[in-house]
PDB file of C-alpha atoms in Angstrom:
ATOM      1  CA  MET A   1     -18.271   2.923  27.381  1.00 50.00           C
ATOM      2  CA  SER A   2     -15.966   0.008  27.098  1.00 52.00           C
ATOM      3  CA  LYS A   3     -12.485   0.363  25.745  1.00 58.00           C
ATOM      4  CA  ARG A   4     -11.176  -1.861  23.013  1.00 58.00           C
ATOM      5  CA  PRO A   5      -8.456  -4.200  24.209  1.00 58.00           C
ATOM      6  CA  ALA A   6      -4.953  -3.275  23.149  1.00 61.00           C
ATOM      7  CA  GLN A   7      -3.718  -5.177  20.144  1.00 68.00           C
ATOM      8  CA  SER A   8      -0.867  -7.525  20.982  1.00 74.00           C
ATOM      9  CA  GLN A   9       2.464  -7.335  19.196  1.00 78.00           C
ATOM     10  CA  SER A  10       2.056 -10.891  17.875  1.00 79.00           C
ATOM     11  CA  SER A  11      -1.325  -9.966  16.385  1.00 82.00           C
ATOM     12  CA  LYS A  12       0.236  -6.997  14.575  1.00 89.00           C
ATOM     13  CA  GLN A  13       3.045  -9.214  13.303  1.00 92.00           C
ATOM     14  CA  ARG A  14       0.516 -11.712  11.980  1.00 90.00           C
ATOM     15  CA  GLN A  15      -1.348  -8.920  10.156  1.00 92.00           C
ATOM     16  CA  LEU A  16       1.914  -7.821   8.534  1.00 93.00           C
ATOM     17  CA  ARG A  17       2.879 -11.379   7.540  1.00 93.00           C
ATOM     18  CA  VAL A  18      -0.556 -12.138   6.085  1.00 93.00           C
ATOM     19  CA  GLY A  19      -0.583  -8.784   4.269  1.00 93.00           C
ATOM     20  CA  GLU A  20       2.789  -9.508   2.686  1.00 94.00           C
ATOM     21  CA  LEU A  21       1.679 -13.017   1.710  1.00 94.00           C
ATOM     22  CA  ILE A  22      -1.463 -11.601   0.066  1.00 94.00           C
ATOM     23  CA  ARG A  23       0.637  -8.984  -1.750  1.00 95.00           C
ATOM     24  CA  ARG A  24       3.033 -11.581  -3.170  1.00 95.00           C
ATOM     25  CA  THR A  25       0.258 -14.003  -4.117  1.00 94.00           C
ATOM     26  CA  LEU A  26      -1.839 -11.335  -5.858  1.00 94.00           C
ATOM     27  CA  SER A  27       1.230  -9.995  -7.668  1.00 92.00           C
ATOM     28  CA  ASP A  28       2.017 -13.481  -8.954  1.00 92.00           C
ATOM     29  CA  MET A  29      -1.591 -13.987 -10.088  1.00 92.00           C
ATOM     30  CA  LEU A  30      -1.603 -10.679 -11.956  1.00 90.00           C
ATOM     31  CA  ASN A  31       1.795 -11.393 -13.547  1.00 90.00           C
ATOM     32  CA  ARG A  32       0.608 -14.787 -14.775  1.00 90.00           C
ATOM     33  CA  ALA A  33      -2.596 -13.177 -16.156  1.00 86.00           C
ATOM     34  CA  GLU A  34      -4.759 -15.839 -14.496  1.00 85.00           C
ATOM     35  CA  ILE A  35      -7.840 -13.628 -14.312  1.00 87.00           C
ATOM     36  CA  HIS A  36     -10.262 -13.871 -17.224  1.00 88.00           C
ATOM     37  CA  ASP A  37     -10.531 -10.148 -17.894  1.00 88.00           C
ATOM     38  CA  PRO A  38      -8.692  -8.817 -20.951  1.00 88.00           C
ATOM     39  CA  ASP A  39      -8.729  -5.255 -19.580  1.00 86.00           C
ATOM     40  CA  LEU A  40      -7.048  -6.352 -16.359  1.00 86.00           C
ATOM     41  CA  ASN A  41      -4.561  -8.617 -18.136  1.00 86.00           C
ATOM     42  CA  ARG A  42      -3.539  -5.750 -20.419  1.00 86.00           C
ATOM     43  CA  MET A  43      -2.579  -3.578 -17.428  1.00 86.00           C
ATOM     44  CA  SER A  44       0.708  -3.770 -15.601  1.00 88.00           C
ATOM     45  CA  ILE A  45      -0.166  -3.173 -11.951  1.00 89.00           C
ATOM     46  CA  THR A  46       2.065  -2.770  -8.914  1.00 90.00           C
ATOM     47  CA  ILE A  47       0.740  -3.740  -5.506  1.00 92.00           C
ATOM     48  CA  GLY A  48       2.495  -1.416  -3.105  1.00 90.00           C
ATOM     49  CA  GLU A  49       1.038  -2.514   0.199  1.00 92.00           C
ATOM     50  CA  VAL A  50      -1.645  -4.721   1.696  1.00 95.00           C
ATOM     51  CA  SER A  51      -3.033  -3.876   5.097  1.00 94.00           C
ATOM     52  CA  CYS A  52      -5.233  -6.402   6.904  1.00 94.00           C
ATOM     53  CA  SER A  53      -7.894  -5.808   9.525  1.00 93.00           C
ATOM     54  CA  THR A  54      -7.254  -7.213  12.997  1.00 92.00           C
ATOM     55  CA  ASP A  55      -9.499 -10.223  12.336  1.00 91.00           C
ATOM     56  CA  LEU A  56      -7.825 -10.782   8.908  1.00 91.00           C
ATOM     57  CA  LYS A  57     -11.209 -10.779   7.164  1.00 93.00           C
ATOM     58  CA  VAL A  58     -10.640  -7.560   5.195  1.00 95.00           C
ATOM     59  CA  ALA A  59      -7.537  -6.738   3.157  1.00 96.00           C
ATOM     60  CA  THR A  60      -7.044  -3.225   1.806  1.00 96.00           C
ATOM     61  CA  ILE A  61      -4.782  -3.353  -1.227  1.00 96.00           C
ATOM     62  CA  TYR A  62      -2.970  -0.250  -2.477  1.00 95.00           C
ATOM     63  CA  VAL A  63      -2.294  -0.427  -6.223  1.00 92.00           C
ATOM     64  CA  MET A  64      -0.638   1.668  -8.925  1.00 90.00           C
ATOM     65  CA  PRO A  65      -0.524   0.978 -12.679  1.00 88.00           C
ATOM     66  CA  LEU A  66       2.935   1.041 -14.244  1.00 84.00           C
ATOM     67  CA  MET A  67       4.173   3.186 -17.117  1.00 74.00           C
ATOM     68  CA  GLY A  68       0.883   4.674 -18.203  1.00 69.00           C
ATOM     69  CA  THR A  69      -0.773   1.351 -19.067  1.00 64.00           C
ATOM     70  CA  ALA A  70      -3.952   2.679 -17.462  1.00 71.00           C
ATOM     71  CA  SER A  71      -5.135   5.367 -15.105  1.00 86.00           C
ATOM     72  CA  VAL A  72      -5.288   4.606 -11.408  1.00 86.00           C
ATOM     73  CA  GLU A  73      -9.089   4.758 -11.516  1.00 90.00           C
ATOM     74  CA  GLU A  74      -9.231   2.225 -14.374  1.00 90.00           C
ATOM     75  CA  ALA A  75      -6.888  -0.131 -12.515  1.00 89.00           C
ATOM     76  CA  VAL A  76      -8.868   0.098  -9.264  1.00 92.00           C
ATOM     77  CA  ALA A  77     -12.150  -0.400 -11.144  1.00 93.00           C
ATOM     78  CA  ALA A  78     -10.808  -3.452 -13.026  1.00 92.00           C
ATOM     79  CA  LEU A  79      -9.517  -5.020  -9.827  1.00 94.00           C
ATOM     80  CA  ALA A  80     -12.774  -4.280  -7.981  1.00 95.00           C
ATOM     81  CA  ARG A  81     -14.729  -5.841 -10.862  1.00 94.00           C
ATOM     82  CA  ASN A  82     -12.666  -9.011 -10.473  1.00 94.00           C
ATOM     83  CA  ALA A  83     -12.441  -8.987  -6.661  1.00 94.00           C
ATOM     84  CA  TYR A  84     -14.588 -12.118  -6.340  1.00 94.00           C
ATOM     85  CA  GLU A  85     -12.381 -14.177  -8.668  1.00 94.00           C
ATOM     86  CA  LEU A  86      -9.201 -12.810  -7.080  1.00 94.00           C
ATOM     87  CA  ARG A  87     -10.527 -13.652  -3.606  1.00 94.00           C
ATOM     88  CA  ARG A  88     -11.529 -17.163  -4.697  1.00 93.00           C
ATOM     89  CA  ARG A  89      -8.100 -17.853  -6.217  1.00 92.00           C
ATOM     90  CA  LEU A  90      -6.387 -16.317  -3.203  1.00 93.00           C
ATOM     91  CA  GLY A  91      -8.324 -18.685  -0.934  1.00 91.00           C
ATOM     92  CA  LYS A  92      -7.134 -21.669  -2.973  1.00 91.00           C
ATOM     93  CA  GLU A  93      -3.473 -20.630  -2.896  1.00 90.00           C
ATOM     94  CA  MET A  94      -3.232 -19.528   0.733  1.00 87.00           C
ATOM     95  CA  THR A  95      -3.775 -21.555   3.872  1.00 83.00           C
ATOM     96  CA  LEU A  96      -5.992 -19.171   5.807  1.00 83.00           C
ATOM     97  CA  LYS A  97      -9.232 -20.030   7.545  1.00 85.00           C
ATOM     98  CA  TYR A  98     -11.013 -17.289   5.577  1.00 88.00           C
ATOM     99  CA  ALA A  99     -10.086 -15.632   2.322  1.00 91.00           C
ATOM    100  CA  PRO A 100     -10.265 -11.930   3.169  1.00 94.00           C
ATOM    101  CA  GLU A 101     -12.586  -9.487   1.448  1.00 95.00           C
ATOM    102  CA  LEU A 102     -10.442  -7.508  -0.998  1.00 96.00           C
ATOM    103  CA  ARG A 103     -10.725  -3.722  -1.160  1.00 96.00           C
ATOM    104  CA  PHE A 104      -8.638  -1.868  -3.720  1.00 95.00           C
ATOM    105  CA  LEU A 105      -7.428   1.717  -3.290  1.00 94.00           C
ATOM    106  CA  PRO A 106      -4.948   3.858  -5.224  1.00 92.00           C
ATOM    107  CA  ASP A 107      -1.402   3.890  -3.846  1.00 87.00           C
ATOM    108  CA  LEU A 108      -0.629   7.548  -3.188  1.00 82.00           C
ATOM    109  CA  THR A 109       2.906   6.966  -1.886  1.00 77.00           C
ATOM    110  CA  PHE A 110       4.587   8.366  -4.996  1.00 70.00           C
ATOM    111  CA  ASP A 111       2.323  11.421  -5.005  1.00 68.00           C
ATOM    112  CA  ARG A 112       3.218  12.096  -1.369  1.00 72.00           C
ATOM    113  CA  LEU A 113       6.906  11.626  -2.170  1.00 72.00           C
ATOM    114  CA  ASP A 114       6.692  14.143  -5.023  1.00 70.00           C
ATOM    115  CA  GLU A 115       4.911  16.619  -2.759  1.00 74.00           C
ATOM    116  CA  THR A 116       7.575  16.176  -0.054  1.00 77.00           C
ATOM    117  CA  ARG A 117      10.354  16.752  -2.596  1.00 77.00           C
ATOM    118  CA  ARG A 118       8.562  19.838  -3.872  1.00 77.00           C
ATOM    119  CA  LEU A 119       8.268  21.204  -0.339  1.00 76.00           C
ATOM    120  CA  PHE A 120      11.955  20.597   0.423  1.00 76.00           C
ATOM    121  CA  ALA A 121      12.923  22.331  -2.829  1.00 77.00           C
ATOM    122  CA  ASP A 122      10.933  25.448  -1.858  1.00 76.00           C
ATOM    123  CA  LYS A 123      13.203  28.456  -1.148  1.00 78.00           C
ATOM    124  CA  VAL A 124      11.438  29.337   2.109  1.00 78.00           C
ATOM    125  CA  VAL A 125      11.884  25.804   3.459  1.00 73.00           C
ATOM    126  CA  GLN A 126      15.538  25.734   2.343  1.00 76.00           C
ATOM    127  CA  ARG A 127      16.123  29.017   4.180  1.00 80.00           C
ATOM    128  CA  ASP A 128      14.489  27.628   7.352  1.00 76.00           C
ATOM    129  CA  ILE A 129      16.586  24.458   7.186  1.00 76.00           C
ATOM    130  CA  ALA A 130      19.786  26.467   6.710  1.00 79.00           C
ATOM    131  CA  ALA A 131      18.852  28.751   9.622  1.00 78.00           C
ATOM    132  CA  LYS A 132      18.190  25.754  11.875  1.00 72.00           C
ATOM    133  CA  ASP A 133      21.546  24.191  10.944  1.00 70.00           C
ATOM    134  CA  GLU A 134      23.324  27.464  11.794  1.00 73.00           C
ATOM    135  CA  ASP A 135      21.518  27.639  15.155  1.00 70.00           C
ATOM    136  CA  GLU A 136      22.563  24.076  16.028  1.00 71.00           C
ATOM    137  CA  ASP A 137      26.183  24.781  15.072  1.00 67.00           C
ATOM    138  CA  GLY A 138      26.225  27.916  17.220  1.00 61.00           C
ATOM    139  CA  ASP A 139      24.795  26.166  20.318  1.00 57.00           C
ATOM    140  CA  GLY A 140      27.606  23.608  20.540  1.00 51.00           C
ATOM    141  CA  ASP A 141      30.438  26.203  20.643  1.00 51.00           C
ATOM    142  CA  GLY A 142      29.314  28.348  23.551  1.00 48.00           C
ATOM    143  CA  ALA A 143      29.294  27.776  27.339  1.00 45.00           C
TER     144      ALA A 143
END
């Protein structure tokens, strides 16, 4: 079994830069309603994050519709339906050797944030946090 070579820091930085460039470019395209799909143009979609594969040939795009304009599933389906046109336009606007394959997934960041807030608001968790704070305060005074 051969091990995969470790990814260099510069390679990771390039993935992040390309991902951010794709995010901004796609956001601009969606804001300008350049895609010929009335369903997609009617939606207001936020692109939260774009993560690129190490070879930059696949971009996973995390999206969330704004203010109830559509469900997450409808937004992902509309973007997936228009992935070819989005990829083609992305290739024209960006100076990459290859326009990456676009894969759209729901952005679950806000759901995770709500769940974290709910957990921190739980009485049992609050009691544990308070008990830990008291233990830390007590350790510094003795010895």
